[in-house]
Every structure is written in structure tokens, then in C-alpha cells.
PDB file of C-alpha atoms and ligand atoms in Angstrom:
ATOM      1  CA  MET A  14       0.565  -0.280  -0.138  1.00 77.00           C
ATOM      2  CA  LYS A  15       1.448   3.576  -0.996  1.00 85.00           C
ATOM      3  CA  LYS A  16       2.566   5.466   2.131  1.00 88.00           C
ATOM      4  CA  LEU A  17      -0.787   9.025   2.518  1.00 92.00           C
ATOM      5  CA  PHE A  18      -0.150  11.687   4.059  1.00 94.00           C
ATOM      6  CA  ILE A  19      -2.949  13.613   5.449  1.00 94.00           C
ATOM      7  CA  ILE A  20      -1.932  16.864   6.464  1.00 95.00           C
ATOM      8  CA  ALA A  21      -4.107  19.645   9.090  1.00 96.00           C
ATOM      9  CA  ASN A  22      -3.234  23.404   8.001  1.00 97.00           C
ATOM     10  CA  TRP A  23      -4.613  25.393  10.559  1.00 97.00           C
ATOM     11  CA  LYS A  24      -3.611  28.924   8.850  1.00 97.00           C
ATOM     12  CA  SER A  25      -5.145  32.049  11.151  1.00 96.00           C
ATOM     13  CA  ASN A  26      -7.253  29.672  12.964  1.00 96.00           C
ATOM     14  CA  LYS A  27      -7.107  28.108  17.148  1.00 96.00           C
ATOM     15  CA  THR A  28      -6.260  29.034  21.024  1.00 95.00           C
ATOM     16  CA  THR A  29      -4.092  27.460  23.046  1.00 94.00           C
ATOM     17  CA  VAL A  30      -7.320  26.107  24.574  1.00 94.00           C
ATOM     18  CA  GLU A  31      -9.069  24.893  21.560  1.00 94.00           C
ATOM     19  CA  ALA A  32      -5.352  23.455  19.628  1.00 94.00           C
ATOM     20  CA  ARG A  33      -5.569  21.199  23.349  1.00 91.00           C
ATOM     21  CA  GLU A  34      -9.438  20.643  23.137  1.00 91.00           C
ATOM     22  CA  TRP A  35      -8.932  19.207  19.068  1.00 91.00           C
ATOM     23  CA  LEU A  36      -5.710  16.730  20.155  1.00 89.00           C
ATOM     24  CA  GLU A  37      -7.515  14.999  23.110  1.00 88.00           C
ATOM     25  CA  SER A  38      -9.884  13.808  21.185  1.00 85.00           C
ATOM     26  CA  ILE A  39      -7.555  12.505  18.204  1.00 82.00           C
ATOM     27  CA  THR A  40      -7.515   9.194  17.793  1.00 73.00           C
ATOM     28  CA  THR A  41      -4.385   7.468  16.516  1.00 65.00           C
ATOM     29  CA  SER A  42      -3.871   5.845  12.608  1.00 68.00           C
ATOM     30  CA  ASN A  43      -1.231   4.478  10.364  1.00 70.00           C
ATOM     31  CA  LYS A  44      -1.132   7.363   8.047  1.00 88.00           C
ATOM     32  CA  GLU A  45       1.457  10.007   7.905  1.00 92.00           C
ATOM     33  CA  ILE A  46      -0.439  12.653   9.979  1.00 94.00           C
ATOM     34  CA  ILE A  47       1.200  16.565  10.395  1.00 96.00           C
ATOM     35  CA  ILE A  48      -0.520  19.200  11.789  1.00 97.00           C
ATOM     36  CA  CYS A  49       0.648  22.450  10.707  1.00 98.00           C
ATOM     37  CA  PRO A  50      -0.516  25.201  13.723  1.00 98.00           C
ATOM     38  CA  PRO A  51       0.376  28.797  13.729  1.00 98.00           C
ATOM     39  CA  PHE A  52       3.590  29.550  15.169  1.00 97.00           C
ATOM     40  CA  THR A  53       2.246  30.482  18.394  1.00 97.00           C
ATOM     41  CA  LEU A  54       0.523  26.603  18.901  1.00 97.00           C
ATOM     42  CA  LEU A  55       4.020  25.276  17.689  1.00 97.00           C
ATOM     43  CA  SER A  56       5.162  23.984  21.042  1.00 97.00           C
ATOM     44  CA  THR A  57       1.535  23.789  23.368  1.00 96.00           C
ATOM     45  CA  VAL A  58       1.460  21.295  20.067  1.00 96.00           C
ATOM     46  CA  ASN A  59       4.586  19.313  20.421  1.00 95.00           C
ATOM     47  CA  GLU A  60       4.194  19.272  24.378  1.00 95.00           C
ATOM     48  CA  LEU A  61       0.620  17.603  23.724  1.00 94.00           C
ATOM     49  CA  ILE A  62       1.541  15.177  21.735  1.00 94.00           C
ATOM     50  CA  THR A  63       4.139  13.881  23.379  1.00 93.00           C
ATOM     51  CA  ARG A  64       1.828  13.045  26.334  1.00 92.00           C
ATOM     52  CA  LEU A  65      -0.523  12.248  24.613  1.00 89.00           C
ATOM     53  CA  GLN A  66       1.746   9.711  23.091  1.00 90.00           C
ATOM     54  CA  LEU A  67       0.130  10.356  19.155  1.00 90.00           C
ATOM     55  CA  PRO A  68       1.756   9.420  16.269  1.00 90.00           C
ATOM     56  CA  ILE A  69       1.611  13.087  14.476  1.00 93.00           C
ATOM     57  CA  LYS A  70       3.819  14.867  12.899  1.00 96.00           C
ATOM     58  CA  VAL A  71       4.267  19.061  13.880  1.00 98.00           C
ATOM     59  CA  GLY A  72       4.819  21.255   9.981  1.00 98.00           C
ATOM     60  CA  ALA A  73       4.936  25.401  10.222  1.00 98.00           C
ATOM     61  CA  GLN A  74       3.458  27.147   7.813  1.00 98.00           C
ATOM     62  CA  ASP A  75       6.213  29.188   7.161  1.00 97.00           C
ATOM     63  CA  ILE A  76       9.506  30.306   7.063  1.00 98.00           C
ATOM     64  CA  SER A  77      11.747  32.932   6.941  1.00 98.00           C
ATOM     65  CA  PRO A  78      14.418  33.008   3.851  1.00 98.00           C
ATOM     66  CA  PHE A  79      17.015  33.976   6.265  1.00 98.00           C
ATOM     67  CA  ASP A  80      18.893  32.617   8.767  1.00 98.00           C
ATOM     68  CA  SER A  81      19.055  34.011  12.404  1.00 96.00           C
ATOM     69  CA  GLY A  82      20.440  37.414  13.023  1.00 97.00           C
ATOM     70  CA  ALA A  83      18.589  40.933  12.113  1.00 98.00           C
ATOM     71  CA  TYR A  84      14.975  40.346  10.728  1.00 98.00           C
ATOM     72  CA  THR A  85      12.509  41.437  13.142  1.00 98.00           C
ATOM     73  CA  GLY A  86       9.579  39.349  13.513  1.00 96.00           C
ATOM     74  CA  GLU A  87      10.746  36.416  11.324  1.00 97.00           C
ATOM     75  CA  VAL A  88      11.503  33.308  12.687  1.00 97.00           C
ATOM     76  CA  ASN A  89      14.070  31.579  11.314  1.00 98.00           C
ATOM     77  CA  ALA A  90      14.312  27.306   9.981  1.00 98.00           C
ATOM     78  CA  ARG A  91      17.036  27.004  13.154  1.00 98.00           C
ATOM     79  CA  GLN A  92      14.364  28.015  15.629  1.00 98.00           C
ATOM     80  CA  ILE A  93      11.718  26.024  13.172  1.00 97.00           C
ATOM     81  CA  LYS A  94      13.806  22.639  14.110  1.00 97.00           C
ATOM     82  CA  GLU A  95      13.132  22.250  17.265  1.00 96.00           C
ATOM     83  CA  PHE A  96       9.239  22.110  17.072  1.00 96.00           C
ATOM     84  CA  ALA A  97       8.916  21.180  13.406  1.00 98.00           C
ATOM     85  CA  ASP A  98       9.777  17.804  11.027  1.00 97.00           C
ATOM     86  CA  TYR A  99       8.482  19.750   7.446  1.00 98.00           C
ATOM     87  CA  VAL A 100       7.110  23.482   7.036  1.00 98.00           C
ATOM     88  CA  ILE A 101       4.531  24.679   4.645  1.00 98.00           C
ATOM     89  CA  ILE A 102       5.993  26.801   1.457  1.00 98.00           C
ATOM     90  CA  GLY A 103       4.821  28.569  -1.348  1.00 98.00           C
ATOM     91  CA  HIS A 104       1.352  28.584  -0.280  1.00 98.00           C
ATOM     92  CA  SER A 105      -0.793  30.628  -1.721  1.00 97.00           C
ATOM     93  CA  GLU A 106      -2.250  33.006   0.565  1.00 97.00           C
ATOM     94  CA  ARG A 107       1.645  33.420   0.942  1.00 98.00           C
ATOM     95  CA  ARG A 108       1.981  34.492  -2.882  1.00 98.00           C
ATOM     96  CA  GLN A 109      -0.540  36.986  -3.057  1.00 97.00           C
ATOM     97  CA  ASN A 110      -1.630  38.167   0.476  1.00 97.00           C
ATOM     98  CA  PHE A 111       2.409  38.700   0.710  1.00 97.00           C
ATOM     99  CA  GLN A 112       3.956  38.830  -1.838  1.00 97.00           C
ATOM    100  CA  GLU A 113       6.670  35.690  -2.173  1.00 98.00           C
ATOM    101  CA  GLU A 114       7.746  35.143  -5.534  1.00 97.00           C
ATOM    102  CA  ASP A 115       9.863  32.757  -6.555  1.00 97.00           C
ATOM    103  CA  SER A 116      13.341  34.257  -5.404  1.00 98.00           C
ATOM    104  CA  ILE A 117      12.047  34.010  -1.889  1.00 98.00           C
ATOM    105  CA  LEU A 118      10.805  30.831  -2.374  1.00 98.00           C
ATOM    106  CA  GLU A 119      14.371  29.278  -3.286  1.00 98.00           C
ATOM    107  CA  GLN A 120      15.794  31.143  -0.313  1.00 98.00           C
ATOM    108  CA  LYS A 121      12.897  29.452   1.921  1.00 98.00           C
ATOM    109  CA  ILE A 122      13.387  26.050   0.773  1.00 98.00           C
ATOM    110  CA  ALA A 123      16.868  26.467   0.682  1.00 98.00           C
ATOM    111  CA  MET A 124      17.404  27.125   4.397  1.00 98.00           C
ATOM    112  CA  ALA A 125      14.171  24.480   5.561  1.00 98.00           C
ATOM    113  CA  ILE A 126      16.886  21.980   3.824  1.00 98.00           C
ATOM    114  CA  LYS A 127      19.831  23.486   5.454  1.00 98.00           C
ATOM    115  CA  TYR A 128      18.117  22.736   8.903  1.00 98.00           C
ATOM    116  CA  GLN A 129      16.393  19.191   7.990  1.00 98.00           C
ATOM    117  CA  ILE A 130      12.561  20.793   7.986  1.00 98.00           C
ATOM    118  CA  THR A 131      10.998  18.311   4.857  1.00 98.00           C
ATOM    119  CA  PRO A 132       9.346  21.611   2.859  1.00 98.00           C
ATOM    120  CA  LEU A 133       5.880  20.197   1.808  1.00 98.00           C
ATOM    121  CA  PHE A 134       6.042  22.824  -1.240  1.00 98.00           C
ATOM    122  CA  CYS A 135       2.271  24.320  -1.842  1.00 98.00           C
ATOM    123  CA  VAL A 136       2.240  24.756  -6.698  1.00 98.00           C
ATOM    124  CA  GLN A 137      -1.137  25.887  -8.519  1.00 97.00           C
ATOM    125  CA  GLY A 138      -0.175  24.424 -11.521  1.00 95.00           C
ATOM    126  CA  GLN A 139       1.624  22.168 -13.123  1.00 93.00           C
ATOM    127  CA  ALA A 140       3.187  24.952 -14.830  1.00 94.00           C
ATOM    128  CA  THR A 141       4.628  27.227 -11.327  1.00 96.00           C
ATOM    129  CA  PHE A 142       8.938  26.753 -10.694  1.00 97.00           C
ATOM    130  CA  ILE A 143       9.845  23.833  -8.319  1.00 97.00           C
ATOM    131  CA  PRO A 144      13.314  24.754  -6.093  1.00 97.00           C
ATOM    132  CA  LYS A 145      15.315  21.977  -6.327  1.00 94.00           C
ATOM    133  CA  GLY A 146      15.244  20.040  -3.045  1.00 95.00           C
ATOM    134  CA  VAL A 147      11.870  19.818  -3.058  1.00 97.00           C
ATOM    135  CA  ASP A 148      10.217  16.103  -2.412  1.00 97.00           C
ATOM    136  CA  ILE A 149       6.773  16.591  -1.052  1.00 98.00           C
ATOM    137  CA  ILE A 150       4.669  19.056  -3.831  1.00 98.00           C
ATOM    138  CA  ALA A 151       1.188  19.911  -2.547  1.00 98.00           C
ATOM    139  CA  TYR A 152      -0.992  20.896  -5.352  1.00 98.00           C
ATOM    140  CA  GLU A 153      -3.196  23.410  -4.857  1.00 98.00           C
ATOM    141  CA  PRO A 154      -5.107  24.829  -7.076  1.00 97.00           C
ATOM    142  CA  VAL A 155      -6.620  28.437  -6.380  1.00 97.00           C
ATOM    143  CA  LEU A 156      -9.932  28.154  -7.010  1.00 96.00           C
ATOM    144  CA  ALA A 157     -10.171  25.063  -5.095  1.00 97.00           C
ATOM    145  CA  ILE A 158      -8.855  26.620  -1.587  1.00 97.00           C
ATOM    146  CA  GLY A 159     -11.947  27.897   0.855  1.00 95.00           C
ATOM    147  CA  THR A 160     -14.007  27.291  -2.155  1.00 97.00           C
ATOM    148  CA  GLY A 161     -16.428  24.273  -0.954  1.00 96.00           C
ATOM    149  CA  ASN A 162     -15.451  23.313  -5.238  1.00 97.00           C
ATOM    150  CA  ALA A 163     -12.916  20.717  -4.810  1.00 98.00           C
ATOM    151  CA  ASP A 164     -11.422  19.764  -8.099  1.00 98.00           C
ATOM    152  CA  THR A 165     -11.532  16.594 -10.003  1.00 98.00           C
ATOM    153  CA  PRO A 166      -9.725  13.203  -8.709  1.00 98.00           C
ATOM    154  CA  LYS A 167      -9.277  12.608 -12.580  1.00 98.00           C
ATOM    155  CA  ASN A 168      -7.383  16.074 -12.693  1.00 98.00           C
ATOM    156  CA  ALA A 169      -5.483  16.070  -9.533  1.00 98.00           C
ATOM    157  CA  ASP A 170      -4.558  12.994 -10.514  1.00 98.00           C
ATOM    158  CA  THR A 171      -3.120  14.589 -13.869  1.00 98.00           C
ATOM    159  CA  VAL A 172      -1.362  17.159 -12.404  1.00 98.00           C
ATOM    160  CA  ALA A 173      -0.225  14.575  -9.854  1.00 97.00           C
ATOM    161  CA  LYS A 174       1.504  11.938 -12.690  1.00 97.00           C
ATOM    162  CA  ALA A 175       2.820  15.814 -15.180  1.00 97.00           C
ATOM    163  CA  ILE A 176       4.432  16.588 -11.290  1.00 96.00           C
ATOM    164  CA  LYS A 177       6.718  13.906 -11.136  1.00 96.00           C
ATOM    165  CA  GLU A 178       7.350  13.138 -14.269  1.00 94.00           C
ATOM    166  CA  LYS A 179       8.891  15.892 -15.051  1.00 94.00           C
ATOM    167  CA  ASN A 180      10.223  16.627 -11.571  1.00 93.00           C
ATOM    168  CA  SER A 181      11.553  13.442 -10.272  1.00 87.00           C
ATOM    169  CA  ILE A 182       8.872  14.271  -6.676  1.00 95.00           C
ATOM    170  CA  SER A 183       8.645  11.445  -4.395  1.00 95.00           C
ATOM    171  CA  PHE A 184       5.383  12.503  -3.226  1.00 97.00           C
ATOM    172  CA  VAL A 185       1.989  14.611  -4.492  1.00 98.00           C
ATOM    173  CA  LEU A 186      -0.766  15.889  -2.492  1.00 98.00           C
ATOM    174  CA  TYR A 187      -4.349  17.232  -3.428  1.00 98.00           C
ATOM    175  CA  GLY A 188      -5.409  20.547  -1.503  1.00 98.00           C
ATOM    176  CA  GLY A 189      -8.831  22.582  -1.823  1.00 98.00           C
ATOM    177  CA  SER A 190     -11.720  21.429  -0.499  1.00 98.00           C
ATOM    178  CA  VAL A 191     -10.829  18.138   0.695  1.00 98.00           C
ATOM    179  CA  THR A 192     -13.658  16.477   2.621  1.00 97.00           C
ATOM    180  CA  ALA A 193     -14.417  13.631   4.512  1.00 97.00           C
ATOM    181  CA  ASP A 194     -16.527  13.522   1.859  1.00 97.00           C
ATOM    182  CA  ASN A 195     -14.682  13.633  -1.270  1.00 98.00           C
ATOM    183  CA  ILE A 196     -10.694  12.683   0.533  1.00 97.00           C
ATOM    184  CA  LYS A 197     -11.486   8.896  -0.914  1.00 97.00           C
ATOM    185  CA  SER A 198     -11.951  10.144  -4.121  1.00 98.00           C
ATOM    186  CA  PHE A 199      -8.380  11.731  -4.492  1.00 98.00           C
ATOM    187  CA  THR A 200      -6.640   9.307  -2.329  1.00 97.00           C
ATOM    188  CA  GLU A 201      -7.761   6.048  -4.723  1.00 96.00           C
ATOM    189  CA  MET A 202      -5.909   8.144  -7.411  1.00 98.00           C
ATOM    190  CA  PRO A 203      -2.646   6.121  -8.636  1.00 97.00           C
ATOM    191  CA  ASN A 204      -0.576   9.435  -8.550  1.00 97.00           C
ATOM    192  CA  VAL A 205      -2.125  11.634  -5.532  1.00 98.00           C
ATOM    193  CA  ASP A 206       0.283  10.683  -2.113  1.00 97.00           C
ATOM    194  CA  GLY A 207      -1.982  12.560   0.535  1.00 97.00           C
ATOM    195  CA  VAL A 208      -4.263  16.033   1.157  1.00 98.00           C
ATOM    196  CA  LEU A 209      -3.941  18.938   2.683  1.00 98.00           C
ATOM    197  CA  VAL A 210      -6.863  19.492   4.046  1.00 98.00           C
ATOM    198  CA  GLY A 211      -7.371  23.513   5.906  1.00 98.00           C
ATOM    199  CA  ALA A 212     -11.175  23.829   7.384  1.00 97.00           C
ATOM    200  CA  ALA A 213     -11.564  20.513   7.555  1.00 97.00           C
ATOM    201  CA  SER A 214      -8.936  20.202   9.284  1.00 96.00           C
ATOM    202  CA  LEU A 215     -10.265  22.253  12.279  1.00 97.00           C
ATOM    203  CA  ASP A 216     -12.931  20.443  13.702  1.00 95.00           C
ATOM    204  CA  SER A 217     -11.459  16.988  15.077  1.00 93.00           C
ATOM    205  CA  GLN A 218     -14.517  14.862  14.403  1.00 93.00           C
ATOM    206  CA  GLU A 219     -14.101  15.823  10.771  1.00 95.00           C
ATOM    207  CA  PHE A 220     -10.454  15.155  11.049  1.00 94.00           C
ATOM    208  CA  ILE A 221     -10.989  11.457  12.193  1.00 92.00           C
ATOM    209  CA  LYS A 222     -13.652  11.139   9.521  1.00 94.00           C
ATOM    210  CA  ILE A 223     -10.931  12.659   7.083  1.00 95.00           C
ATOM    211  CA  ILE A 224      -7.973   9.918   8.622  1.00 93.00           C
ATOM    212  CA  ASN A 225     -10.248   6.826   8.676  1.00 91.00           C
ATOM    213  CA  ASN A 226     -11.963   7.411   5.070  1.00 94.00           C
ATOM    214  CA  ALA A 227      -8.864   7.927   3.264  1.00 92.00           C
TER     215      ALA A 227
HETATM  216  P1  LIG B 305      -9.252  24.187   1.824  1.00 92.50           P
HETATM  217  O1  LIG B 305      -7.079  25.226   2.295  1.00 92.50           O
HETATM  218  O2  LIG B 305      -9.292  22.789   1.926  1.00 92.50           O
HETATM  219  O3  LIG B 305      -9.593  24.786   2.993  1.00 92.50           O
HETATM  220  O4  LIG B 305      -9.604  24.577   0.654  1.00 92.50           O
HETATM  221  C1  LIG B 305      -6.511  24.749   1.993  1.00 92.50           C
HETATM  222  C2  LIG B 305      -5.543  24.767   1.767  1.00 92.50           C
HETATM  223  O5  LIG B 305      -5.222  25.654   1.749  1.00 92.50           O
HETATM  224  O6  LIG B 305      -4.546  23.993   2.185  1.00 92.50           O
END
């Protein structure tokens, strides 16, 4: 059976109390489950995962393009490494709202790799530039994010296949309006190796259904 990644992207949501409630109600599974909380919750989420002995990994949602130094407000890869094994880079919300371009994204990937954090690199289509060193891609068409209009599993599979062939990438995930109802239609596609889930990951019960239905 292929390895499946099920990733929760909490975006800018949840307080410490809410994160604790979510984690205390989650059950275990044999899939690679990764939670990407906001920076403020990285420490709490780590503590809870250890205390509750959950087989869940942690990812950050962003990373500084710079190493340690005089970069006010930035959280760098060396600091993130204390809390996370993965980091999301190149999400369309960062590209759109924070003008993150290919050159900055390349720097972020380089920082993640320097500190041995696995990048989860988001692309919006087949034509999106993929920096060197990336091995896990999340294909997330912009019109499918947060809209309830997921891509078709067939198209997601076609794009995933093309990305793998063109870039020698090991894993391609799909993201954009994934729910407990449609997850299976994506994960049963031969070239789709998991999902990146936004809104539907915020409710722990819905997320458990997503894990079980994958
Ligand atoms: P969505 O978000 O599941 O809410 O569409 C996915 C994402 O942005 O990663």
C-alpha cells in the first residue's frame, strides 16, 4: 500500500485551549499525519503530542528566507527545527497576500533543507516553478481553496503524474476543499499521495473522518 500524507493546515486559527481540545479528541492511525499550527501553537502542540503519545508530526506554515540575525519579526529555520519536521512553503495565500515570489521561495526551501526540515511545497498548477531540493508537492488550484469547489480527482491525478514525471518528485498531494466526503476519491488515485486540508481540519471529528476515509 502506498504511503499517505494527511496534513492539517490550521492557517491563522486556534488558541492554546482550542488546540488542546482538538488533540485530546484525536485517535491514532497508521498514516503520516502532520499538523501545521500557527507559530504561537508549535510548542503547545508538540507538548501535547508527546504527552498523549500521538503518532502525529508537526509542520510549520512558513519559514524565514533568512538565517538567524537582524530580521525583526521573522522565525528562522533553526528556531522552527526545535518544533517541526515539516514546513509549508509557497502556499497561494502567501504568494498573493505577502507577494512571495519564486526567488524568496527558493531561499526558504534552501533554509529548510539546511536545517533538515522537510518542505511541503505548494504549487498552483503544472507550470509553477519548483525549486531544487523539493520532494513533496501539494497541488492546490487557487479556485479550489476554501470554496467548496474541489478539483476533480481525475484532473488532480493527471497533474500529479505530470509533476512527478517532469521533476522527479516522490510525492504529490492534493489540496483544495478536501472533506471527509471527497477524500477517498482523491487518495484512491494512483498518483495522489495524500491531501493538504484547510477548513475541514479545524474540527477534530471531521478530521478523524478524513483520516479514516483516506
Ligand atoms: P481548504 O484549504 O481545505 O480550506 O480549501 C486548503 C489549503 O489552503 O491548504
